[in-house]
mmCIF file of C-alpha atoms in Angstrom:
data_model
loop_
_atom_site.group_PDB
_atom_site.id
_atom_site.type_symbol
_atom_site.label_atom_id
_atom_site.label_comp_id
_atom_site.label_asym_id
_atom_site.label_seq_id
_atom_site.Cartn_x
_atom_site.Cartn_y
_atom_site.Cartn_z
ATOM 1 C CA MET A 29 0.000 0.000 0.000
ATOM 2 C CA ASP A 30 3.005 2.320 0.270
ATOM 3 C CA LYS A 31 3.503 2.806 -3.470
ATOM 4 C CA VAL A 32 0.221 4.528 -4.269
ATOM 5 C CA LEU A 33 -0.002 7.930 -5.950
ATOM 6 C CA PHE A 34 -3.229 9.857 -6.466
ATOM 7 C CA SER A 35 -2.892 12.263 -9.383
ATOM 8 C CA PHE A 36 -5.339 15.151 -9.775
ATOM 9 C CA GLY A 37 -5.570 16.386 -13.363
ATOM 10 C CA HIS A 38 -3.561 13.501 -14.791
ATOM 11 C CA GLY A 39 -1.977 14.985 -17.897
ATOM 12 C CA PHE A 40 1.322 15.310 -19.769
ATOM 13 C CA SER A 41 3.739 15.654 -16.839
ATOM 14 C CA ALA A 42 1.901 13.244 -14.557
ATOM 15 C CA GLY A 43 1.796 10.714 -17.376
ATOM 16 C CA ALA A 44 5.574 10.874 -17.741
ATOM 17 C CA LEU A 45 5.958 10.288 -14.004
ATOM 18 C CA ALA A 46 3.557 7.337 -14.108
ATOM 19 C CA ALA A 47 5.591 5.751 -16.898
ATOM 20 C CA ARG A 48 8.600 5.752 -14.576
ATOM 21 C CA LEU A 49 6.780 4.526 -11.475
ATOM 22 C CA ILE A 50 4.470 1.797 -12.777
ATOM 23 C CA PRO A 51 7.335 -0.544 -13.786
ATOM 24 C CA LEU A 52 8.597 -0.167 -10.203
ATOM 25 C CA GLY A 53 5.357 -1.563 -8.806
ATOM 26 C CA TRP A 54 3.482 1.677 -8.146
ATOM 27 C CA ARG A 55 -0.272 1.982 -8.282
ATOM 28 C CA ILE A 56 -1.249 5.278 -9.948
ATOM 29 C CA ILE A 57 -4.794 6.651 -9.797
ATOM 30 C CA GLY A 58 -5.383 9.604 -12.114
ATOM 31 C CA THR A 59 -8.341 11.908 -12.548
ATOM 32 C CA THR A 60 -9.659 13.354 -15.773
ATOM 33 C CA ARG A 61 -12.655 15.538 -16.600
ATOM 34 C CA SER A 62 -13.077 13.828 -19.972
ATOM 35 C CA THR A 63 -14.796 10.494 -20.473
ATOM 36 C CA GLU A 64 -12.977 10.292 -23.825
ATOM 37 C CA LYS A 65 -9.596 10.262 -22.060
ATOM 38 C CA MET A 66 -10.496 7.460 -19.648
ATOM 39 C CA GLU A 67 -9.519 4.708 -22.079
ATOM 40 C CA GLU A 68 -6.331 6.516 -23.099
ATOM 41 C CA ILE A 69 -5.246 6.838 -19.465
ATOM 42 C CA ALA A 70 -6.113 3.214 -18.693
ATOM 43 C CA ALA A 71 -3.954 2.066 -21.615
ATOM 44 C CA THR A 72 -0.894 3.479 -19.819
ATOM 45 C CA GLY A 73 -1.531 1.355 -16.732
ATOM 46 C CA VAL A 74 -3.013 4.211 -14.696
ATOM 47 C CA GLU A 75 -6.418 3.732 -13.051
ATOM 48 C CA PRO A 76 -8.617 6.481 -14.516
ATOM 49 C CA VAL A 77 -11.187 8.287 -12.380
ATOM 50 C CA LEU A 78 -13.738 10.714 -13.788
ATOM 51 C CA TRP A 79 -13.589 13.786 -11.557
ATOM 52 C CA PRO A 80 -15.612 15.845 -10.875
ATOM 53 C CA GLY A 81 -18.284 13.195 -10.898
ATOM 54 C CA THR A 82 -16.758 10.506 -8.683
ATOM 55 C CA ASP A 83 -16.365 10.406 -4.908
ATOM 56 C CA VAL A 84 -12.576 10.308 -4.470
ATOM 57 C CA THR A 85 -12.387 10.446 -0.674
ATOM 58 C CA GLY A 86 -11.639 6.726 -0.499
ATOM 59 C CA PHE A 87 -8.697 7.138 -2.855
ATOM 60 C CA LEU A 88 -7.364 10.056 -0.806
ATOM 61 C CA LYS A 89 -7.353 7.869 2.301
ATOM 62 C CA THR A 90 -5.548 5.089 0.428
ATOM 63 C CA ALA A 91 -2.769 7.011 -1.297
ATOM 64 C CA PRO A 92 0.173 8.334 0.764
ATOM 65 C CA TYR A 93 1.405 10.336 -2.252
ATOM 66 C CA LEU A 94 -0.558 13.142 -3.887
ATOM 67 C CA LEU A 95 0.205 15.030 -7.117
ATOM 68 C CA ILE A 96 -1.765 18.088 -8.204
ATOM 69 C CA SER A 97 -1.432 19.081 -11.862
ATOM 70 C CA ALA A 98 -4.833 20.747 -12.227
ATOM 71 C CA GLY A 99 -4.440 24.468 -12.794
ATOM 72 C CA PRO A 100 -6.495 27.217 -11.146
ATOM 73 C CA ASN A 101 -9.269 29.126 -12.860
ATOM 74 C CA ALA A 102 -11.094 32.368 -12.131
ATOM 75 C CA ASP A 103 -12.823 30.677 -9.188
ATOM 76 C CA GLY A 104 -9.549 29.514 -7.626
ATOM 77 C CA ASP A 105 -7.991 26.089 -7.280
ATOM 78 C CA PRO A 106 -10.550 23.486 -8.437
ATOM 79 C CA VAL A 107 -9.230 20.715 -6.193
ATOM 80 C CA LEU A 108 -9.326 22.786 -3.027
ATOM 81 C CA ASN A 109 -12.669 24.326 -3.948
ATOM 82 C CA ALA A 110 -14.175 20.845 -4.006
ATOM 83 C CA LEU A 111 -12.092 18.899 -1.491
ATOM 84 C CA LYS A 112 -10.286 21.235 0.894
ATOM 85 C CA ASP A 113 -11.791 19.650 4.012
ATOM 86 C CA GLU A 114 -11.085 16.119 2.796
ATOM 87 C CA ILE A 115 -7.479 16.929 1.915
ATOM 88 C CA THR A 116 -6.981 18.722 5.226
ATOM 89 C CA ALA A 117 -8.222 15.597 7.003
ATOM 90 C CA VAL A 118 -5.745 13.273 5.285
ATOM 91 C CA ALA A 119 -2.815 15.732 5.187
ATOM 92 C CA PRO A 120 -1.048 14.443 8.328
ATOM 93 C CA ALA A 121 -1.026 10.897 6.910
ATOM 94 C CA LEU A 122 0.494 11.865 3.564
ATOM 95 C CA ARG A 123 4.177 11.258 2.935
ATOM 96 C CA TRP A 124 4.468 13.636 -0.024
ATOM 97 C CA ALA A 125 2.309 16.101 -1.896
ATOM 98 C CA GLY A 126 3.486 17.777 -5.087
ATOM 99 C CA TYR A 127 1.932 20.861 -6.676
ATOM 100 C CA LEU A 128 2.869 21.678 -10.279
ATOM 101 C CA SER A 129 3.008 25.453 -10.600
ATOM 102 C CA THR A 130 4.727 27.699 -13.133
ATOM 103 C CA THR A 131 7.673 30.070 -13.371
ATOM 104 C CA GLY A 132 5.058 32.604 -14.447
ATOM 105 C CA VAL A 133 4.692 33.465 -10.758
ATOM 106 C CA TYR A 134 7.910 35.521 -11.025
ATOM 107 C CA GLY A 135 6.567 37.824 -13.715
ATOM 108 C CA ASP A 136 8.691 39.848 -16.120
ATOM 109 C CA HIS A 137 12.375 40.459 -15.355
ATOM 110 C CA GLN A 138 13.421 41.823 -18.747
ATOM 111 C CA GLY A 139 15.712 38.885 -19.413
ATOM 112 C CA ALA A 140 17.370 38.826 -15.971
ATOM 113 C CA TRP A 141 17.873 35.718 -13.830
ATOM 114 C CA VAL A 142 15.357 34.586 -11.197
ATOM 115 C CA ASP A 143 15.474 31.869 -8.534
ATOM 116 C CA GLU A 144 13.147 30.534 -5.841
ATOM 117 C CA ASP A 145 13.876 33.507 -3.569
ATOM 118 C CA THR A 146 12.828 36.066 -6.192
ATOM 119 C CA PRO A 147 9.686 37.937 -5.034
ATOM 120 C CA LEU A 148 6.526 36.823 -6.789
ATOM 121 C CA SER A 149 5.225 39.508 -9.142
ATOM 122 C CA PRO A 150 3.217 37.861 -11.926
ATOM 123 C CA ALA A 151 2.642 39.880 -15.073
ATOM 124 C CA THR A 152 -0.420 37.945 -16.232
ATOM 125 C CA LYS A 153 -3.744 36.900 -14.739
ATOM 126 C CA ARG A 154 -2.696 33.254 -15.130
ATOM 127 C CA GLY A 155 0.408 33.941 -13.077
ATOM 128 C CA GLN A 156 -1.583 35.709 -10.368
ATOM 129 C CA LEU A 157 -3.973 32.769 -10.118
ATOM 130 C CA ARG A 158 -0.965 30.472 -9.647
ATOM 131 C CA VAL A 159 0.407 32.649 -6.838
ATOM 132 C CA GLU A 160 -2.955 32.449 -5.091
ATOM 133 C CA ALA A 161 -3.192 28.692 -5.640
ATOM 134 C CA GLU A 162 0.293 28.112 -4.230
ATOM 135 C CA ALA A 163 -0.655 30.084 -1.115
ATOM 136 C CA ALA A 164 -3.905 28.146 -0.717
ATOM 137 C CA TRP A 165 -2.075 24.824 -0.779
ATOM 138 C CA GLN A 166 0.614 26.122 1.576
ATOM 139 C CA ALA A 167 -2.096 27.104 4.066
ATOM 140 C CA ILE A 168 -3.258 23.508 4.639
ATOM 141 C CA PRO A 169 -1.932 22.388 8.045
ATOM 142 C CA ASP A 170 0.464 19.431 8.141
ATOM 143 C CA LEU A 171 0.460 18.962 4.366
ATOM 144 C CA PRO A 172 3.915 17.752 3.220
ATOM 145 C CA LEU A 173 3.793 20.115 0.259
ATOM 146 C CA HIS A 174 6.434 20.431 -2.465
ATOM 147 C CA ILE A 175 5.942 23.142 -5.078
ATOM 148 C CA PHE A 176 7.488 22.695 -8.515
ATOM 149 C CA ARG A 177 7.599 25.834 -10.663
ATOM 150 C CA LEU A 178 7.779 24.584 -14.235
ATOM 151 C CA ALA A 179 9.222 26.441 -17.194
ATOM 152 C CA GLY A 180 7.754 25.939 -20.680
ATOM 153 C CA ILE A 181 7.111 22.214 -21.100
ATOM 154 C CA TYR A 182 7.922 20.267 -24.248
ATOM 155 C CA GLY A 183 8.413 16.611 -25.099
ATOM 156 C CA PRO A 184 6.988 13.760 -27.191
ATOM 157 C CA GLY A 185 4.033 15.072 -29.163
ATOM 158 C CA ARG A 186 4.454 18.577 -27.789
ATOM 159 C CA GLY A 187 7.073 20.609 -29.595
ATOM 160 C CA PRO A 188 7.805 22.696 -32.691
ATOM 161 C CA PHE A 189 8.262 19.939 -35.277
ATOM 162 C CA ALA A 190 4.629 19.585 -36.376
ATOM 163 C CA LYS A 191 4.234 23.285 -37.196
ATOM 164 C CA VAL A 192 7.643 23.442 -38.845
ATOM 165 C CA ARG A 193 6.788 20.437 -41.024
ATOM 166 C CA LYS A 194 3.444 21.974 -41.999
ATOM 167 C CA GLY A 195 5.083 25.281 -42.833
ATOM 168 C CA THR A 196 2.902 27.144 -40.308
ATOM 169 C CA ALA A 197 5.671 27.907 -37.801
ATOM 170 C CA ARG A 198 6.902 31.490 -37.465
ATOM 171 C CA ARG A 199 9.880 33.001 -35.726
ATOM 172 C CA ILE A 200 8.334 35.733 -33.574
ATOM 173 C CA ILE A 201 11.001 38.345 -32.928
ATOM 174 C CA LYS A 202 10.831 40.474 -29.799
ATOM 175 C CA ASP A 203 14.038 42.220 -28.821
ATOM 176 C CA GLY A 204 15.567 40.766 -25.649
ATOM 177 C CA GLN A 205 12.918 38.048 -25.266
ATOM 178 C CA VAL A 206 14.162 34.871 -23.578
ATOM 179 C CA PHE A 207 12.365 31.834 -22.126
ATOM 180 C CA SER A 208 13.345 28.865 -20.006
ATOM 181 C CA ARG A 209 12.131 25.393 -20.935
ATOM 182 C CA ILE A 210 11.925 21.890 -19.491
ATOM 183 C CA HIS A 211 11.597 18.476 -21.138
ATOM 184 C CA VAL A 212 8.740 16.457 -19.666
ATOM 185 C CA GLU A 213 11.067 13.539 -18.851
ATOM 186 C CA ASP A 214 13.176 15.846 -16.708
ATOM 187 C CA ILE A 215 10.053 16.882 -14.808
ATOM 188 C CA ALA A 216 9.232 13.237 -14.166
ATOM 189 C CA GLN A 217 12.768 12.527 -13.003
ATOM 190 C CA ALA A 218 12.628 15.445 -10.556
ATOM 191 C CA LEU A 219 9.283 14.370 -9.128
ATOM 192 C CA GLU A 220 10.514 10.812 -8.622
ATOM 193 C CA LEU A 221 13.621 12.059 -6.801
ATOM 194 C CA SER A 222 11.536 14.313 -4.572
ATOM 195 C CA MET A 223 9.104 11.512 -3.705
ATOM 196 C CA ALA A 224 12.065 9.393 -2.614
ATOM 197 C CA ARG A 225 13.445 12.218 -0.441
ATOM 198 C CA PRO A 226 10.543 14.311 0.842
ATOM 199 C CA ASP A 227 11.299 17.775 2.219
ATOM 200 C CA ALA A 228 8.005 19.323 3.252
ATOM 201 C CA GLY A 229 7.791 22.985 2.337
ATOM 202 C CA ALA A 230 10.356 22.771 -0.471
ATOM 203 C CA ILE A 231 9.966 24.924 -3.582
ATOM 204 C CA TYR A 232 11.902 24.010 -6.713
ATOM 205 C CA ASN A 233 12.271 25.586 -10.123
ATOM 206 C CA LEU A 234 12.275 23.028 -12.925
ATOM 207 C CA CYS A 235 13.954 24.203 -16.100
ATOM 208 C CA ASP A 236 16.908 23.298 -18.274
ATOM 209 C CA ASP A 237 20.315 24.969 -18.201
ATOM 210 C CA ASP A 238 19.968 27.080 -21.340
ATOM 211 C CA PRO A 239 17.314 29.826 -21.494
ATOM 212 C CA ALA A 240 16.956 30.905 -25.110
ATOM 213 C CA PRO A 241 14.987 33.191 -27.427
ATOM 214 C CA PRO A 242 11.945 31.392 -28.871
ATOM 215 C CA GLN A 243 12.957 32.096 -32.465
ATOM 216 C CA ASP A 244 16.203 30.174 -31.909
ATOM 217 C CA VAL A 245 14.234 27.052 -30.981
ATOM 218 C CA ILE A 246 12.019 27.252 -34.058
ATOM 219 C CA GLY A 247 15.051 27.894 -36.240
ATOM 220 C CA HIS A 248 16.918 24.923 -34.818
ATOM 221 C CA ALA A 249 13.912 22.645 -35.341
ATOM 222 C CA ALA A 250 13.836 23.684 -39.000
ATOM 223 C CA GLU A 251 17.562 23.039 -39.293
ATOM 224 C CA LEU A 252 17.169 19.535 -37.828
ATOM 225 C CA LEU A 253 14.392 18.788 -40.310
ATOM 226 C CA GLY A 254 16.354 20.217 -43.223
ATOM 227 C CA VAL A 255 13.588 22.626 -44.221
ATOM 228 C CA PRO A 256 13.722 26.376 -44.908
ATOM 229 C CA LEU A 257 13.940 28.722 -41.955
ATOM 230 C CA PRO A 258 10.415 29.824 -40.937
ATOM 231 C CA GLU A 259 9.423 33.414 -41.583
ATOM 232 C CA ALA A 260 10.657 36.014 -39.111
ATOM 233 C CA VAL A 261 7.781 38.206 -37.876
ATOM 234 C CA ASP A 262 8.052 41.253 -35.644
ATOM 235 C CA PHE A 263 6.174 40.729 -32.381
ATOM 236 C CA GLU A 264 4.509 44.148 -32.517
ATOM 237 C CA THR A 265 2.826 43.447 -35.839
ATOM 238 C CA ALA A 266 2.414 39.665 -35.596
ATOM 239 C CA ASP A 267 -1.076 38.220 -35.901
ATOM 240 C CA MET A 268 -1.337 36.273 -32.637
ATOM 241 C CA THR A 269 -4.075 35.149 -30.292
ATOM 242 C CA PRO A 270 -4.301 37.013 -26.977
ATOM 243 C CA MET A 271 -3.142 33.834 -25.221
ATOM 244 C CA ALA A 272 -0.071 33.471 -27.444
ATOM 245 C CA ARG A 273 0.749 37.160 -27.109
ATOM 246 C CA SER A 274 0.492 36.995 -23.316
ATOM 247 C CA PHE A 275 3.436 34.575 -23.156
ATOM 248 C CA TYR A 276 5.636 37.354 -24.476
ATOM 249 C CA ALA A 277 4.663 39.621 -21.578
ATOM 250 C CA GLU A 278 7.424 37.992 -19.529
ATOM 251 C CA SER A 279 11.120 37.597 -20.268
ATOM 252 C CA LYS A 280 13.432 35.924 -17.759
ATOM 253 C CA LYS A 281 16.071 33.273 -17.229
ATOM 254 C CA VAL A 282 15.278 30.738 -14.508
ATOM 255 C CA ARG A 283 17.879 29.144 -12.239
ATOM 256 C CA ASN A 284 17.633 25.481 -11.247
ATOM 257 C CA ASP A 285 20.514 25.265 -8.740
ATOM 258 C CA ARG A 286 18.321 24.496 -5.734
ATOM 259 C CA ILE A 287 16.949 21.175 -6.946
ATOM 260 C CA LYS A 288 20.365 20.160 -8.219
ATOM 261 C CA ASP A 289 21.891 20.797 -4.803
ATOM 262 C CA ALA A 290 19.022 19.294 -2.796
ATOM 263 C CA LEU A 291 18.235 16.174 -4.800
ATOM 264 C CA GLY A 292 21.157 15.676 -7.148
ATOM 265 C CA TRP A 293 18.848 16.262 -10.105
ATOM 266 C CA ARG A 294 20.512 16.754 -13.465
ATOM 267 C CA PRO A 295 18.452 17.287 -16.603
ATOM 268 C CA THR A 296 18.805 14.571 -19.207
ATOM 269 C CA TYR A 297 18.127 17.331 -21.723
ATOM 270 C CA PRO A 298 20.075 20.353 -20.445
ATOM 271 C CA ASP A 299 19.197 22.494 -23.463
ATOM 272 C CA TYR A 300 16.621 22.630 -26.249
ATOM 273 C CA ARG A 301 19.116 21.254 -28.777
ATOM 274 C CA SER A 302 19.523 17.937 -26.951
ATOM 275 C CA GLY A 303 15.799 17.733 -26.270
ATOM 276 C CA LEU A 304 14.784 18.374 -29.866
ATOM 277 C CA ALA A 305 17.403 15.919 -31.151
ATOM 278 C CA ALA A 306 15.953 13.187 -28.930
ATOM 279 C CA MET A 307 12.419 13.950 -30.098
ATOM 280 C CA LEU A 308 13.503 13.777 -33.727
ATOM 281 C CA ARG A 309 15.240 10.434 -33.159
ATOM 282 C CA ASP A 310 11.902 9.120 -31.933
ATOM 283 C CA ASP A 311 10.185 10.838 -34.879
ATOM 284 C CA LEU A 312 8.077 13.018 -32.639
#
């Protein structure tokens, strides 16, 4: 019964973690809001649970490990809105709880470096909601909480190759813009290390070692595929959705020294070049 993880909002990152744990004898229970995804989740060896819609209190009492990937919305954190009392009740019995947040909580630093001690000053509504959600989880008494602030996630099936192949990719140019990134397998590795060495209250940035301008990533993907360099478009005049444009409201480089020092974590893909090369080898 020790190796049981309950995963709220079982998605891309949680799926990568499950793929590491299940061969080691773990039982993973993952929630989804979509009946269509139930079969897909079950095919990975995870026990799917439709939530909201299912009473999960029994699972919470069974699982000593808890992962929260579900993001907040305008009403707050959906898990705590529905189950705060139930989670508070089981908190003292949990060995580890992980909350997947975002480096967006730091806001815009005009390309400068940030770390876990940088004051939180989100530049977007999404970032502000994450700050509030982090605080709400931290307020639960006796919860062995670990917060992971994730940079931009990429990995199998989620990267620039599809758009580059279709010819729809663009290199959006904004002077001084730089992002940090993280391969999904490196997230999973970090979570597994943390679960093995809990440190309640810990906050870790998860990113690779090489923050880079977004146009460099698109350009390198095109180079790997041997196709022409996508069109360069000035950010100010680019036709972009409000969501896409909002990502450019923040420019920063994120440090990952803390998790390296605390857990001995080292990214398998320390930069976008190694990550994209691995994806291409797997034809993803």
